[in-house]
Amino acid sequence: MDTDPEHIQDGRRRKGEQRRRLLVEATMRVIERDGAGSVSQRRVAAEAGVPPSSVTYYYDSVDDLLVATLTRVNDSYVELVGGLGTGDEGLAALARIIAPADEEARAHLVAECELFLMAARRPAMRPEIERWSATLDAFLAPYTTAPVRRIGVANAIEGMFLRGAYSGAYAPGPEEVHRVLRLLLDRPDE
């Protein structure tokens, strides 16, 4: 089912999807600014400029709102990584995704990482971790047939995402991330 509001013909469903998207985007802004622990239905409603009843109409709980937000974040990453292709160009494109371009991108990355870390403790969010892991493994499969190497490179990628989130000026740039990925993948499987 297409959830892009622009492609929904039924006016009520389209309005509902637009409102859900608005609330998820507002949730991300709250997390970027104040952290995931500050998310409440009232704060999200205020950020979105809607009455609190709108949030409770679409999301029964803050957990439901956080699951929807993580799912939307993950949808973006799964789509991006799925379209990167292979070869050195694919690695370079992945490096550009991993390395934050500016402070605004870094703030968004911090919020995304916070959601992923929160998923470790919330069972309703864990399927998104599994979906991301499967996407990353599928991306790496053309580069190496060794499952252990794919796990290691995936762990390095996730570590570089985290480093980008917390290191600021010391975060690796796209060129450095690209070199690391090539170093990890440019040797024969053992």
Tab-separated table of C-alpha atoms in Angstrom:
chain	number	residue	atom	x	y	z
A	1	MET	CA	0.000	0.000	0.000
A	2	ASP	CA	1.418	3.393	-1.000
A	3	THR	CA	1.583	5.727	2.018
A	4	ASP	CA	2.852	8.737	0.096
A	5	PRO	CA	0.004	11.223	0.603
A	6	GLU	CA	0.434	12.559	-2.914
A	7	HIS	CA	-0.500	9.166	-4.412
A	8	ILE	CA	-3.571	8.441	-2.282
A	9	GLN	CA	-6.845	9.074	-4.090
A	10	ASP	CA	-9.185	8.853	-1.080
A	11	GLY	CA	-9.253	12.334	0.495
A	12	ARG	CA	-9.699	11.126	4.084
A	13	ARG	CA	-6.850	8.620	3.803
A	14	ARG	CA	-4.633	11.244	2.138
A	15	LYS	CA	-5.338	13.725	4.960
A	16	GLY	CA	-4.608	11.019	7.547
A	17	GLU	CA	-1.265	10.155	5.938
A	18	GLN	CA	-0.383	13.853	5.686
A	19	ARG	CA	-1.148	14.272	9.394
A	20	ARG	CA	0.898	11.182	10.325
A	21	ARG	CA	3.827	12.502	8.288
A	22	LEU	CA	3.502	15.926	9.933
A	23	LEU	CA	3.566	14.316	13.394
A	24	VAL	CA	6.572	12.119	12.593
A	25	GLU	CA	8.486	15.110	11.218
A	26	ALA	CA	7.608	17.087	14.352
A	27	THR	CA	8.815	14.163	16.485
A	28	MET	CA	12.176	14.211	14.686
A	29	ARG	CA	12.525	17.945	15.312
A	30	VAL	CA	11.812	17.449	19.022
A	31	ILE	CA	14.395	14.651	19.190
A	32	GLU	CA	16.965	16.715	17.260
A	33	ARG	CA	16.525	19.657	19.571
A	34	ASP	CA	15.881	18.046	22.972
A	35	GLY	CA	16.481	14.275	22.741
A	36	ALA	CA	14.204	11.253	22.520
A	37	GLY	CA	13.465	11.333	26.238
A	38	SER	CA	11.690	14.656	25.767
A	39	VAL	CA	9.135	13.301	23.291
A	40	SER	CA	5.588	13.565	24.585
A	41	GLN	CA	2.285	13.800	22.798
A	42	ARG	CA	1.888	17.403	23.959
A	43	ARG	CA	5.370	18.477	22.818
A	44	VAL	CA	4.921	16.829	19.430
A	45	ALA	CA	1.513	18.469	19.025
A	46	ALA	CA	2.964	21.876	19.871
A	47	GLU	CA	5.862	21.326	17.446
A	48	ALA	CA	3.446	20.278	14.687
A	49	GLY	CA	1.027	23.124	15.440
A	50	VAL	CA	-1.922	20.789	16.003
A	51	PRO	CA	-4.114	20.048	19.016
A	52	PRO	CA	-2.851	17.251	21.321
A	53	SER	CA	-5.949	15.240	20.424
A	54	SER	CA	-4.545	14.906	16.886
A	55	VAL	CA	-1.531	13.033	18.208
A	56	THR	CA	-3.618	10.699	20.343
A	57	TYR	CA	-5.992	10.101	17.431
A	58	TYR	CA	-3.182	8.780	15.211
A	59	TYR	CA	-0.827	7.334	17.835
A	60	ASP	CA	-2.089	5.582	20.967
A	61	SER	CA	1.154	6.139	22.855
A	62	VAL	CA	4.531	7.818	22.681
A	63	ASP	CA	6.000	4.380	21.889
A	64	ASP	CA	3.756	4.131	18.815
A	65	LEU	CA	4.928	7.572	17.728
A	66	LEU	CA	8.582	6.605	18.241
A	67	VAL	CA	8.105	3.363	16.278
A	68	ALA	CA	6.546	5.331	13.410
A	69	THR	CA	9.401	7.844	13.510
A	70	LEU	CA	12.086	5.153	13.501
A	71	THR	CA	10.271	3.359	10.687
A	72	ARG	CA	10.242	6.560	8.602
A	73	VAL	CA	13.963	7.123	9.287
A	74	ASN	CA	14.707	3.522	8.375
A	75	ASP	CA	12.574	3.733	5.224
A	76	SER	CA	14.816	6.566	4.038
A	77	TYR	CA	18.026	4.654	4.746
A	78	VAL	CA	16.761	1.397	3.241
A	79	GLU	CA	15.750	3.232	0.068
A	80	LEU	CA	19.040	5.149	-0.124
A	81	VAL	CA	21.263	2.121	0.464
A	82	GLY	CA	19.168	-0.058	-1.833
A	83	GLY	CA	19.793	2.342	-4.704
A	84	LEU	CA	23.546	2.815	-4.298
A	85	GLY	CA	24.719	0.179	-6.720
A	86	THR	CA	28.010	-1.654	-6.351
A	87	GLY	CA	31.695	-1.090	-6.953
A	88	ASP	CA	33.775	1.798	-5.747
A	89	GLU	CA	31.003	4.269	-6.649
A	90	GLY	CA	28.626	2.435	-4.313
A	91	LEU	CA	31.145	2.606	-1.460
A	92	ALA	CA	31.757	6.310	-2.080
A	93	ALA	CA	28.005	6.977	-2.058
A	94	LEU	CA	27.618	5.049	1.202
A	95	ALA	CA	30.481	7.076	2.693
A	96	ARG	CA	28.612	10.295	1.849
A	97	ILE	CA	25.546	8.961	3.679
A	98	ILE	CA	27.580	8.004	6.756
A	99	ALA	CA	29.538	11.257	7.129
A	100	PRO	CA	27.444	14.271	8.170
A	101	ALA	CA	27.881	17.183	5.779
A	102	ASP	CA	27.159	19.991	8.254
A	103	GLU	CA	25.827	20.706	11.746
A	104	GLU	CA	22.192	20.407	10.643
A	105	ALA	CA	22.864	16.969	9.133
A	106	ARG	CA	24.784	16.022	12.278
A	107	ALA	CA	21.842	17.020	14.513
A	108	HIS	CA	19.582	14.816	12.412
A	109	LEU	CA	22.113	11.961	12.622
A	110	VAL	CA	22.253	12.301	16.415
A	111	ALA	CA	18.450	11.994	16.564
A	112	GLU	CA	18.495	8.959	14.262
A	113	CYS	CA	21.189	7.230	16.309
A	114	GLU	CA	19.270	7.958	19.481
A	115	LEU	CA	16.193	6.269	17.993
A	116	PHE	CA	18.211	3.221	16.934
A	117	LEU	CA	19.774	2.918	20.399
A	118	MET	CA	16.355	3.279	21.998
A	119	ALA	CA	15.160	0.364	19.842
A	120	ALA	CA	17.524	-1.950	21.704
A	121	ARG	CA	15.311	-1.627	24.793
A	122	ARG	CA	11.902	-1.432	23.141
A	123	PRO	CA	10.628	-4.648	21.547
A	124	ALA	CA	8.201	-2.823	19.245
A	125	MET	CA	11.142	-0.989	17.645
A	126	ARG	CA	13.478	-3.990	17.232
A	127	PRO	CA	12.152	-5.094	13.815
A	128	GLU	CA	13.560	-1.856	12.416
A	129	ILE	CA	17.035	-2.786	13.675
A	130	GLU	CA	16.681	-6.149	11.961
A	131	ARG	CA	15.472	-4.505	8.736
A	132	TRP	CA	18.448	-2.132	8.734
A	133	SER	CA	20.889	-4.980	9.431
A	134	ALA	CA	19.443	-7.011	6.539
A	135	THR	CA	19.700	-3.987	4.215
A	136	LEU	CA	23.325	-3.402	5.151
A	137	ASP	CA	24.160	-7.093	4.735
A	138	ALA	CA	22.521	-7.123	1.280
A	139	PHE	CA	24.509	-4.033	0.269
A	140	LEU	CA	27.774	-5.637	1.393
A	141	ALA	CA	27.106	-9.068	-0.172
A	142	PRO	CA	28.518	-8.153	-3.616
A	143	TYR	CA	31.732	-6.948	-1.968
A	144	THR	CA	32.429	-10.067	0.084
A	145	THR	CA	31.004	-13.558	0.339
A	146	ALA	CA	32.445	-14.024	3.828
A	147	PRO	CA	29.625	-13.569	6.385
A	148	VAL	CA	32.091	-12.768	9.166
A	149	ARG	CA	33.662	-9.974	7.101
A	150	ARG	CA	30.206	-8.550	6.288
A	151	ILE	CA	29.409	-8.510	10.003
A	152	GLY	CA	32.694	-6.750	10.743
A	153	VAL	CA	32.233	-4.151	8.006
A	154	ALA	CA	28.606	-3.586	9.055
A	155	ASN	CA	29.807	-3.024	12.625
A	156	ALA	CA	32.418	-0.570	11.351
A	157	ILE	CA	29.733	1.284	9.364
A	158	GLU	CA	27.487	1.545	12.392
A	159	GLY	CA	30.457	2.697	14.460
A	160	MET	CA	31.214	5.425	11.923
A	161	PHE	CA	27.569	6.555	12.074
A	162	LEU	CA	27.886	6.814	15.868
A	163	ARG	CA	31.245	8.561	15.648
A	164	GLY	CA	29.726	11.054	13.238
A	165	ALA	CA	26.947	11.684	15.730
A	166	TYR	CA	29.072	12.274	18.827
A	167	SER	CA	32.438	13.487	17.562
A	168	GLY	CA	31.648	16.735	15.814
A	169	ALA	CA	34.931	18.084	14.452
A	170	TYR	CA	36.618	14.691	14.912
A	171	ALA	CA	34.010	12.812	12.891
A	172	PRO	CA	35.387	11.180	9.757
A	173	GLY	CA	34.574	12.922	6.494
A	174	PRO	CA	33.255	11.156	3.393
A	175	GLU	CA	36.731	10.637	1.912
A	176	GLU	CA	38.045	9.090	5.117
A	177	VAL	CA	34.984	6.837	5.471
A	178	HIS	CA	35.415	5.761	1.846
A	179	ARG	CA	39.075	4.871	2.466
A	180	VAL	CA	38.131	2.849	5.556
A	181	LEU	CA	35.456	0.933	3.631
A	182	ARG	CA	37.869	0.173	0.804
A	183	LEU	CA	40.531	-0.947	3.263
A	184	LEU	CA	38.074	-3.323	4.927
A	185	LEU	CA	36.747	-4.732	1.650
A	186	ASP	CA	39.668	-4.566	-0.817
A	187	ARG	CA	41.252	-7.920	-0.067
A	188	PRO	CA	40.282	-11.462	-0.968
A	189	ASP	CA	37.882	-13.385	1.254
A	190	GLU	CA	39.555	-15.836	3.566
